[in-house]
Short mmCIF file of C-alpha atoms in Angstrom, two decimals:
data_model
loop_
_atom_site.label_atom_id
_atom_site.label_comp_id
_atom_site.label_asym_id
_atom_site.label_seq_id
_atom_site.Cartn_x
_atom_site.Cartn_y
_atom_site.Cartn_z
CA MET A 1 31.90 -47.58 -56.56
CA ASN A 2 34.89 -46.00 -58.20
CA PRO A 3 38.30 -47.58 -57.41
CA VAL A 4 39.61 -44.24 -56.18
CA ASP A 5 36.90 -44.30 -53.51
CA LEU A 6 38.30 -47.64 -52.32
CA TYR A 7 41.70 -46.06 -51.69
CA MET A 8 40.11 -43.12 -49.91
CA LEU A 9 38.12 -45.41 -47.61
CA ALA A 10 41.27 -47.47 -46.97
CA GLY A 11 43.03 -44.22 -46.05
CA ILE A 12 40.30 -43.39 -43.52
CA ALA A 13 40.39 -46.93 -42.08
CA ILE A 14 44.19 -46.98 -41.75
CA THR A 15 44.32 -43.51 -40.19
CA LEU A 16 41.76 -44.47 -37.55
CA ILE A 17 43.16 -47.95 -36.79
CA ALA A 18 46.56 -46.30 -36.33
CA LEU A 19 45.03 -43.60 -34.11
CA TYR A 20 43.49 -46.33 -31.95
CA ALA A 21 46.82 -48.18 -31.75
CA ALA A 22 48.79 -45.02 -30.95
CA LEU A 23 46.52 -44.35 -27.97
CA THR A 24 46.13 -47.93 -26.68
CA ARG A 25 49.61 -49.42 -27.14
CA ALA A 26 51.87 -48.34 -24.30
CA HIS A 27 55.00 -49.73 -26.00
CA LEU A 28 56.89 -46.78 -27.49
CA PHE A 29 57.98 -48.56 -30.69
CA TRP A 30 54.37 -49.34 -31.56
CA LYS A 31 53.46 -45.73 -30.86
CA VAL A 32 56.11 -44.65 -33.39
CA LEU A 33 54.87 -47.24 -35.92
CA ALA A 34 51.26 -46.17 -35.37
CA ILE A 35 52.00 -42.46 -35.87
CA ASN A 36 53.92 -43.30 -39.05
CA LEU A 37 50.96 -45.34 -40.35
CA MET A 38 48.55 -42.52 -39.47
CA GLY A 39 50.57 -40.34 -41.80
CA THR A 40 50.33 -42.85 -44.65
CA GLY A 41 46.55 -43.05 -44.19
CA ILE A 42 46.32 -39.28 -44.44
CA PHE A 43 48.49 -39.39 -47.58
CA LEU A 44 46.06 -41.86 -49.16
CA ILE A 45 43.13 -39.54 -48.42
CA LEU A 46 45.07 -36.50 -49.66
CA LEU A 47 45.81 -38.14 -52.98
CA ALA A 48 42.57 -40.05 -53.56
CA ALA A 49 40.10 -37.29 -52.64
CA PRO A 50 41.18 -34.78 -55.35
CA SER A 51 41.34 -37.39 -58.11
CA ARG A 52 37.63 -38.04 -57.52
CA ARG A 53 36.99 -34.41 -58.39
CA THR A 54 39.14 -34.21 -61.50
CA PRO A 55 39.58 -37.76 -62.78
CA GLU A 56 40.68 -36.50 -66.20
CA ILE A 57 43.83 -34.78 -64.87
CA ALA A 58 46.20 -35.82 -62.09
CA ASP A 59 46.45 -33.01 -59.55
CA PRO A 60 50.18 -32.36 -58.99
CA LEU A 61 49.69 -30.20 -55.88
CA PRO A 62 48.68 -33.00 -53.46
CA GLN A 63 51.34 -35.19 -55.04
CA ALA A 64 53.99 -32.61 -54.18
CA MET A 65 52.59 -32.31 -50.65
CA VAL A 66 52.64 -36.07 -50.10
CA LEU A 67 56.17 -36.32 -51.47
CA THR A 68 57.29 -33.69 -48.98
CA GLY A 69 55.31 -35.46 -46.28
CA ILE A 70 57.02 -38.81 -46.83
CA VAL A 71 60.47 -37.28 -46.41
CA VAL A 72 59.42 -35.37 -43.29
CA ALA A 73 57.80 -38.54 -41.88
CA VAL A 74 61.08 -40.44 -42.17
CA ALA A 75 62.92 -37.65 -40.35
CA ALA A 76 60.26 -37.50 -37.63
CA THR A 77 60.32 -41.29 -37.21
CA ALA A 78 64.09 -41.26 -36.80
CA LEU A 79 63.87 -38.51 -34.18
CA ALA A 80 61.05 -40.33 -32.34
CA LEU A 81 63.07 -43.57 -32.30
CA GLY A 82 66.05 -41.68 -30.90
CA ILE A 83 63.92 -40.23 -28.09
CA ALA A 84 62.39 -43.67 -27.37
CA LEU A 85 65.90 -45.10 -27.07
CA ARG A 86 66.79 -42.39 -24.56
CA VAL A 87 63.79 -43.49 -22.49
CA ILE A 88 64.99 -47.10 -22.70
CA ALA A 89 68.50 -46.14 -21.66
CA ARG A 90 67.09 -44.44 -18.55
CA SER A 91 64.57 -47.02 -17.39
CA ASP A 92 65.36 -50.23 -19.33
CA LEU A 93 61.67 -50.26 -20.27
CA PRO A 94 60.07 -49.17 -23.54
CA PHE A 95 57.26 -47.30 -21.79
CA LEU A 96 56.74 -43.68 -20.90
CA PRO A 97 57.17 -43.32 -17.17
CA ASP A 98 54.11 -42.34 -15.21
CA GLY A 99 54.23 -38.89 -13.73
CA ASP A 100 55.27 -40.06 -10.28
CA GLU A 101 58.17 -42.47 -10.43
CA ASP A 102 57.73 -43.65 -6.84
CA ASP A 103 54.19 -44.82 -7.48
CA PRO A 104 53.74 -46.28 -10.95
CA ASP A 105 50.04 -46.93 -10.27
CA SER A 106 49.04 -43.28 -10.09
CA PRO A 107 48.23 -42.30 -13.67
CA GLY A 108 47.04 -38.80 -12.88
CA SER A 109 50.08 -37.74 -10.91
CA THR A 110 51.96 -34.74 -12.21
CA GLY A 111 55.28 -35.93 -10.84
CA GLU A 112 56.08 -32.75 -8.95
CA ALA A 113 57.12 -34.76 -5.91
CA SER A 114 59.74 -36.77 -7.74
CA ARG A 115 61.78 -33.76 -8.80
CA MET B 1 38.39 -49.25 -65.55
CA THR B 2 38.56 -52.94 -66.37
CA ALA B 3 37.31 -55.69 -64.09
CA LEU B 4 40.88 -56.92 -63.70
CA GLY B 5 41.98 -53.45 -62.61
CA LEU B 6 39.18 -53.27 -60.07
CA LEU B 7 40.19 -56.68 -58.73
CA LEU B 8 43.78 -55.48 -58.34
CA ASP B 9 42.65 -52.30 -56.58
CA ALA B 10 40.42 -54.25 -54.21
CA SER B 11 43.27 -56.67 -53.38
CA VAL B 12 45.75 -53.86 -52.74
CA VAL B 13 43.28 -52.02 -50.49
CA LEU B 14 42.37 -55.14 -48.50
CA LEU B 15 46.04 -56.07 -48.14
CA LEU B 16 46.90 -52.57 -46.91
CA VAL B 17 44.22 -52.54 -44.22
CA ALA B 18 45.00 -56.13 -43.15
CA LEU B 19 48.77 -55.46 -42.94
CA ALA B 20 48.25 -52.24 -40.99
CA THR B 21 45.88 -53.89 -38.52
CA ARG B 22 48.11 -56.91 -37.99
CA LEU B 23 51.33 -54.94 -37.54
CA LEU B 24 49.72 -52.58 -35.04
CA LEU B 25 48.16 -55.37 -32.97
CA THR B 26 50.95 -57.96 -32.92
CA ARG B 27 53.01 -58.33 -29.73
CA HIS B 28 56.30 -59.22 -31.45
CA LEU B 29 58.45 -56.32 -32.58
CA PHE B 30 60.26 -58.26 -35.30
CA GLU B 31 56.99 -59.35 -36.89
CA ALA B 32 55.73 -55.77 -36.77
CA ILE B 33 58.84 -54.49 -38.57
CA VAL B 34 58.66 -57.10 -41.33
CA LEU B 35 54.97 -56.31 -41.82
CA PHE B 36 55.82 -52.61 -41.88
CA VAL B 37 58.20 -53.12 -44.81
CA SER B 38 55.57 -55.20 -46.64
CA TYR B 39 53.05 -52.44 -45.96
CA GLY B 40 55.38 -49.82 -47.46
CA LEU B 41 55.87 -51.85 -50.64
CA THR B 42 52.14 -52.49 -50.99
CA LEU B 43 51.53 -48.80 -50.47
CA SER B 44 53.87 -47.95 -53.33
CA LEU B 45 51.71 -50.21 -55.52
CA ALA B 46 48.72 -48.17 -54.39
CA TRP B 47 50.49 -44.96 -55.46
CA VAL B 48 51.10 -46.43 -58.92
CA ARG B 49 47.41 -47.32 -59.17
CA LEU B 50 46.49 -43.79 -58.11
CA GLY B 51 48.57 -42.39 -60.97
CA ALA B 52 51.37 -41.01 -58.76
CA PRO B 53 54.63 -42.69 -59.88
CA ASN B 54 56.62 -39.83 -58.30
CA ILE B 55 55.31 -40.84 -54.89
CA ALA B 56 55.60 -44.57 -55.54
CA LEU B 57 59.35 -44.17 -56.14
CA ALA B 58 59.85 -42.24 -52.91
CA GLU B 59 57.61 -44.57 -50.90
CA ALA B 60 59.46 -47.72 -51.98
CA ALA B 61 62.85 -46.19 -51.16
CA LEU B 62 61.88 -44.25 -48.01
CA GLY B 63 58.69 -45.61 -46.48
CA ALA B 64 59.64 -49.25 -46.95
CA GLY B 65 63.41 -49.03 -47.35
CA VAL B 66 64.99 -46.44 -45.11
CA THR B 67 62.32 -46.46 -42.37
CA GLY B 68 62.34 -50.27 -42.33
CA ALA B 69 66.13 -50.22 -42.04
CA LEU B 70 65.86 -47.76 -39.14
CA PHE B 71 63.53 -50.09 -37.23
CA LEU B 72 65.51 -53.24 -38.10
CA ASN B 73 68.75 -51.65 -36.97
CA THR B 74 67.15 -50.59 -33.68
CA TYR B 75 65.80 -54.10 -33.22
CA GLN B 76 69.19 -55.67 -33.90
CA ARG B 77 71.00 -53.43 -31.39
CA LEU B 78 68.46 -54.18 -28.67
CA ALA B 79 68.46 -57.92 -29.40
CA GLU B 80 72.25 -58.05 -29.16
CA ARG B 81 72.16 -56.35 -25.76
CA ILE B 82 69.49 -58.63 -24.39
CA GLY B 83 71.14 -61.83 -25.55
CA ASP B 84 69.87 -64.88 -27.39
CA GLY B 85 66.57 -66.36 -26.34
CA ALA B 86 66.02 -63.96 -23.46
CA LYS B 87 62.56 -62.47 -23.11
CA SER B 88 62.40 -58.76 -22.70
CA PRO B 89 59.57 -56.23 -22.82
CA LEU B 90 61.80 -54.30 -25.23
CA LEU B 91 61.08 -56.76 -28.03
CA GLU B 92 57.96 -58.60 -26.82
CA ASP B 93 55.17 -56.39 -25.55
CA ASP B 94 52.89 -58.34 -23.19
CA GLY B 95 50.41 -55.47 -23.07
CA SER B 96 50.67 -55.15 -19.30
CA GLN B 97 51.21 -51.39 -19.54
CA ASP B 98 48.32 -50.82 -21.93
CA PRO B 99 45.35 -48.77 -20.77
CA PRO B 100 42.32 -50.56 -19.21
CA SER B 101 39.75 -52.24 -21.45
CA TRP B 102 36.98 -49.73 -20.71
CA PHE B 103 39.24 -47.05 -22.21
CA LYS B 104 39.95 -49.23 -25.25
CA GLY B 105 36.24 -49.91 -25.75
CA LEU B 106 35.32 -46.25 -25.47
CA LEU B 107 38.12 -45.23 -27.82
CA GLY B 108 37.21 -47.99 -30.28
CA GLY B 109 33.61 -46.76 -30.40
CA GLY B 110 34.74 -43.18 -30.89
CA VAL B 111 37.13 -44.17 -33.66
CA ILE B 112 34.40 -46.10 -35.51
CA LEU B 113 32.04 -43.12 -35.27
CA LEU B 114 34.80 -40.83 -36.52
CA GLY B 115 35.42 -43.21 -39.44
CA LEU B 116 31.75 -43.28 -40.43
CA GLY B 117 31.59 -39.50 -40.23
CA ALA B 118 34.76 -39.02 -42.27
CA GLY B 119 33.64 -41.57 -44.87
CA TRP B 120 30.23 -39.93 -45.19
CA ALA B 121 31.75 -36.46 -45.46
CA LEU B 122 34.41 -37.39 -48.01
CA ILE B 123 32.20 -39.59 -50.21
CA GLY B 124 29.35 -37.10 -50.11
CA ALA B 125 31.43 -33.99 -50.66
CA GLY B 126 34.03 -33.04 -53.18
CA ARG B 127 31.93 -32.87 -56.33
CA ARG B 128 32.70 -29.23 -56.88
CA PRO B 129 34.85 -28.80 -59.99
CA ALA B 130 38.45 -28.11 -59.07
CA PHE B 131 40.22 -25.29 -60.88
CA LEU B 132 43.74 -25.65 -59.46
CA PRO B 133 44.93 -28.67 -61.52
CA HIS B 134 43.91 -26.89 -64.72
CA GLU B 135 45.59 -23.69 -63.59
CA ILE B 136 48.83 -25.58 -62.87
CA ALA B 137 48.65 -27.34 -66.25
CA ALA B 138 48.06 -24.04 -68.05
CA ARG B 139 51.00 -22.28 -66.39
CA LEU B 140 53.41 -25.22 -66.36
CA PRO B 141 55.49 -23.82 -69.30
CA GLU B 142 56.44 -20.86 -67.06
CA THR B 143 58.11 -23.16 -64.52
CA GLY B 144 60.85 -24.25 -66.92
CA VAL B 145 60.11 -27.95 -66.39
CA GLN B 146 57.59 -30.40 -67.83
CA ASN B 147 57.04 -32.67 -64.80
CA PRO B 148 54.17 -30.89 -63.02
CA VAL B 149 55.16 -32.32 -59.62
CA THR B 150 58.68 -30.92 -59.97
CA GLY B 151 57.18 -27.65 -61.16
CA VAL B 152 55.05 -27.41 -58.03
CA LEU B 153 57.85 -28.50 -55.69
CA LEU B 154 60.60 -26.23 -56.98
CA ASN B 155 58.79 -23.33 -58.55
CA PHE B 156 55.18 -22.71 -57.48
CA ARG B 157 55.74 -23.97 -53.95
CA GLY B 158 59.49 -23.49 -53.66
CA TYR B 159 59.02 -22.13 -50.14
CA ASP B 160 57.56 -25.44 -48.96
CA THR B 161 60.48 -27.40 -50.32
CA LEU B 162 62.96 -24.99 -48.77
CA LEU B 163 61.28 -25.37 -45.38
CA GLU B 164 61.21 -29.13 -45.80
CA ILE B 165 64.99 -29.14 -46.08
CA ALA B 166 65.03 -27.01 -42.93
CA VAL B 167 62.93 -29.70 -41.21
CA LEU B 168 65.42 -32.35 -42.25
CA VAL B 169 68.33 -30.31 -40.93
CA ALA B 170 66.44 -29.74 -37.66
CA ALA B 171 65.71 -33.47 -37.32
CA MET B 172 69.37 -34.23 -37.88
CA ALA B 173 70.39 -31.70 -35.23
CA GLY B 174 67.83 -33.21 -32.85
CA VAL B 175 68.96 -36.78 -33.38
CA TRP B 176 72.58 -35.82 -33.09
CA SER B 177 72.06 -33.88 -29.87
CA LEU B 178 70.31 -36.91 -28.34
CA ASP B 179 73.51 -38.78 -29.01
CA ARG B 180 75.88 -35.94 -28.23
CA GLY B 181 77.92 -37.07 -31.19
CA SER B 182 79.44 -40.16 -29.68
CA ARG B 183 79.96 -43.01 -32.10
CA ARG B 184 76.98 -45.29 -32.24
CA PHE B 185 77.19 -47.45 -35.25
CA GLY B 186 79.46 -49.45 -37.45
CA ARG B 187 82.17 -51.96 -36.98
CA ALA B 188 85.40 -51.20 -35.23
CA ARG B 189 88.20 -50.14 -37.55
CA GLY B 190 90.11 -53.01 -39.09
CA GLU B 191 87.19 -55.36 -38.71
CA PRO B 192 85.94 -55.86 -42.28
CA ASP B 193 82.65 -57.59 -42.80
CA GLU B 194 83.22 -61.10 -44.07
CA ASP B 195 79.63 -61.76 -45.06
CA PRO B 196 79.96 -62.75 -48.75
CA VAL B 197 76.28 -62.21 -49.52
CA LEU B 198 76.31 -58.68 -48.18
CA HIS B 199 79.46 -57.83 -50.11
CA ALA B 200 78.22 -59.33 -53.37
CA LEU B 201 74.92 -57.50 -52.97
CA THR B 202 76.70 -54.23 -52.21
CA ARG B 203 78.98 -54.54 -55.22
CA PHE B 204 76.04 -55.22 -57.49
CA ALA B 205 73.42 -52.88 -56.03
CA VAL B 206 75.35 -49.71 -55.18
CA PRO B 207 76.61 -48.81 -58.69
CA VAL B 208 73.19 -49.50 -60.18
CA THR B 209 71.54 -47.38 -57.47
CA VAL B 210 73.93 -44.47 -57.97
CA VAL B 211 73.43 -44.46 -61.75
CA THR B 212 69.66 -44.65 -61.26
CA ALA B 213 69.77 -41.76 -58.78
CA VAL B 214 71.70 -39.53 -61.16
CA TYR B 215 69.27 -40.44 -63.93
CA LEU B 216 66.27 -39.67 -61.71
CA THR B 217 67.66 -36.25 -60.80
CA TRP B 218 68.31 -35.42 -64.43
CA VAL B 219 65.02 -36.72 -65.76
CA GLY B 220 62.96 -35.20 -62.92
CA SER B 221 62.21 -32.09 -64.95
CA THR B 222 60.29 -34.00 -67.62
CA GLU B 223 59.41 -37.46 -66.25
CA PRO B 224 58.63 -38.88 -62.80
CA GLY B 225 61.70 -38.41 -60.68
CA GLY B 226 63.55 -35.60 -58.97
CA ALA B 227 65.61 -34.74 -55.92
CA PHE B 228 63.44 -36.57 -53.38
CA GLN B 229 63.34 -39.89 -55.17
CA ALA B 230 67.01 -39.73 -56.16
CA GLY B 231 68.05 -38.66 -52.66
CA SER B 232 66.10 -41.56 -51.14
CA LEU B 233 67.74 -44.04 -53.51
CA LEU B 234 71.21 -42.65 -52.79
CA ALA B 235 70.43 -42.90 -49.07
CA GLY B 236 69.61 -46.59 -49.56
CA ALA B 237 72.98 -47.10 -51.24
CA GLY B 238 74.67 -45.18 -48.42
CA VAL B 239 73.00 -47.34 -45.76
CA LEU B 240 74.12 -50.49 -47.59
CA LEU B 241 77.71 -49.20 -47.81
CA THR B 242 77.70 -48.30 -44.12
CA VAL B 243 76.30 -51.65 -43.05
CA ALA B 244 78.87 -53.48 -45.17
CA GLY B 245 81.62 -51.50 -43.45
CA ILE B 246 82.87 -49.95 -46.71
CA LEU B 247 81.87 -46.37 -45.96
CA PRO B 248 82.79 -44.82 -42.61
CA PRO B 249 79.52 -44.02 -40.82
CA PRO B 250 78.65 -40.39 -41.75
CA THR B 251 77.80 -39.06 -38.32
CA ALA B 252 76.70 -35.45 -37.89
CA ALA B 253 79.80 -34.89 -35.80
CA SER B 254 81.95 -34.81 -38.94
CA ARG B 255 82.43 -31.51 -40.75
CA PRO B 256 82.11 -32.82 -44.34
CA VAL B 257 78.74 -34.32 -43.46
CA ARG B 258 77.54 -31.05 -41.97
CA ALA B 259 78.86 -29.15 -44.98
CA MET B 260 77.02 -31.41 -47.44
CA VAL B 261 73.77 -31.10 -45.50
CA ALA B 262 74.04 -27.35 -45.01
CA GLY B 263 75.08 -26.98 -48.67
CA GLY B 264 71.64 -27.98 -49.96
CA MET B 265 69.85 -25.46 -47.81
CA ALA B 266 72.44 -22.72 -48.27
CA GLY B 267 72.40 -23.16 -52.05
CA PHE B 268 68.62 -23.00 -52.09
CA VAL B 269 68.53 -19.81 -49.97
CA LEU B 270 71.33 -18.17 -51.96
CA ALA B 271 69.57 -18.96 -55.25
CA GLY B 272 66.44 -17.38 -53.80
CA ILE B 273 68.34 -14.25 -52.80
CA ALA B 274 70.35 -14.06 -56.03
CA VAL B 275 67.19 -13.62 -58.11
CA LEU B 276 65.95 -10.76 -55.90
CA PRO B 277 67.57 -7.92 -57.89
CA LEU B 278 66.29 -9.40 -61.16
CA THR B 279 62.68 -10.22 -60.30
CA GLY B 280 62.15 -8.48 -56.97
CA GLN B 281 60.78 -11.64 -55.33
CA PHE B 282 62.44 -14.33 -53.24
CA LEU B 283 62.74 -17.60 -55.22
CA HIS B 284 61.05 -16.04 -58.28
CA TYR B 285 63.31 -17.28 -61.06
CA PRO B 286 63.92 -14.88 -63.97
CA GLU B 287 62.58 -15.88 -67.34
CA GLY B 288 64.77 -18.37 -69.17
CA TRP B 289 66.74 -19.18 -66.03
CA ALA B 290 64.17 -21.39 -64.33
CA TYR B 291 65.33 -24.67 -65.83
CA PRO B 292 69.09 -24.40 -65.05
CA MET B 293 68.37 -23.03 -61.58
CA ILE B 294 65.93 -25.82 -60.77
CA LEU B 295 68.37 -28.43 -62.04
CA GLY B 296 71.19 -26.98 -59.93
CA ILE B 297 69.04 -26.77 -56.80
CA GLU B 298 67.81 -30.32 -57.37
CA ALA B 299 71.36 -31.65 -57.64
CA LEU B 300 72.30 -29.96 -54.35
CA LEU B 301 69.12 -31.20 -52.67
CA THR B 302 69.72 -34.77 -53.84
CA VAL B 303 73.06 -34.87 -52.05
CA SER B 304 71.67 -33.13 -48.95
CA ILE B 305 68.66 -35.42 -48.62
CA ALA B 306 70.77 -38.54 -49.13
CA VAL B 307 73.34 -37.50 -46.52
CA VAL B 308 70.69 -36.51 -43.95
CA LEU B 309 68.88 -39.83 -44.34
CA VAL B 310 72.04 -41.92 -43.96
CA GLU B 311 73.04 -39.78 -40.99
CA LEU B 312 69.65 -40.38 -39.35
CA PHE B 313 70.16 -44.11 -39.84
CA VAL B 314 73.69 -44.04 -38.45
CA ASP B 315 73.17 -41.76 -35.48
CA VAL B 316 69.85 -43.02 -34.15
CA PRO B 317 69.40 -46.67 -33.69
CA ALA B 318 71.58 -47.92 -30.94
CA VAL B 319 71.20 -48.01 -27.23
CA PRO B 320 72.52 -44.64 -26.09
CA GLU B 321 75.47 -44.56 -23.78
CA PRO B 322 74.73 -43.75 -20.17
CA ASP B 323 74.88 -40.06 -19.48
CA PRO B 324 77.25 -39.28 -16.60
CA ALA B 325 75.54 -35.95 -15.93
CA LEU B 326 72.18 -37.65 -15.42
CA GLU B 327 73.67 -40.53 -13.49
CA SER B 328 75.20 -38.21 -10.93
CA ILE B 329 71.71 -36.88 -10.19
CA ASP B 330 70.15 -40.31 -9.96
CA PRO B 331 72.64 -43.12 -9.32
CA SER B 332 69.93 -45.76 -9.61
CA GLY B 333 69.07 -44.65 -13.15
CA ASP B 334 70.22 -46.21 -16.37
CA PRO B 335 70.52 -49.91 -15.46
CA LEU B 336 70.85 -50.86 -19.12
CA GLY B 337 73.75 -48.49 -19.59
CA ARG B 338 75.50 -49.96 -16.57
CA ALA B 339 74.87 -53.49 -17.82
CA LEU B 340 76.40 -52.49 -21.14
CA ARG B 341 79.53 -51.12 -19.57
CA GLY B 342 79.80 -54.22 -17.37
CA GLY B 343 79.54 -56.34 -20.50
CA GLU B 344 82.31 -54.43 -22.25
CA ASP B 345 84.69 -54.69 -19.28
CA SER B 346 84.51 -58.46 -18.97
#
């Protein structure tokens, strides 16, 4: 196995572990961390996959895309943290409120009654 | 590839997966943040191994540095509000709100299947010869620069880079409007930071960082470097200066900050329009002018990116003030905000 393949497989693993965490951790900060890590996994795939095809020349196009992606990811993370902090300021809890605030145990509620 | 190189690659890959798993599964926020910074630094090693020093520079400064600082600052603000030793779901997640285990099991199975499918598809496919890297290499002289990544970013795909700056400006507007521009960060005036370590570090690190950033912008046309890496480094210096209380926090409420951020995008758009009569295409630089135009745009972008990133650090991570408009709708809302105000009165 070629070392570039190792990085590509790591990218797949990290993307999927982060996807699992983003969907199973209710805590908003871990959701933000998980979405950020999903991005880095995708970056690894984006960069490793083309260098398997043309090992003799580094492909600058995915490099430029990943560079742009890193900067956008920082901006998105900052915005997500700001929104999470608004949630905390409202409820004192780092969790998304369930639809119906009167009954936290009803996951499927649309919350029409509470407004 | 030597055996030693393969060993290094295998270690980096294993470390990356282990760090990611641990930081996503731990219940302690502080541990997760420290692991996140370690992950970012390890990832920049991976970029070096993949032959992408341009990305490694940006990852170390942004992925590990600025993002880590964002999380740490958030953590510190929350910890101060909660008080020493107190347990709070804000910083320690007990998992009580997590979905039921049947959902986790189902999702875990699905994720593993997806991973096997993706691995099979990506390992099996992709043997077709690629023509694009050769095409870029052949036409690189037309871009006016010798660093192919800079050539792609500012010439071939100039649109993408322009829109990226637009994304940054939009993120800044979003973060600022969450705050409504009230001051969130920094020490009160006349309260200098007495921490000698922080001051010594700032005095040593900031000049070196600024010189390195200018060098990276300049050299970006021929060697690894450019506006993104230099802007990230400058942002790191700006965060350090703000934390040390030397620089007033550059919030988006201030006009100079807005001007510097808008300047990057405005300069880019104006350069694109200015070449229209000469070449008939937006952002199509006329022959012989590509290099000076790219250098000028990169200098503007460096400042813009740095200011946006410091602004995102300054304006985001604090517990927002209670919103009187919302409180009048729901008087029971915002207990943390009320606790904060109670704490300030006493």
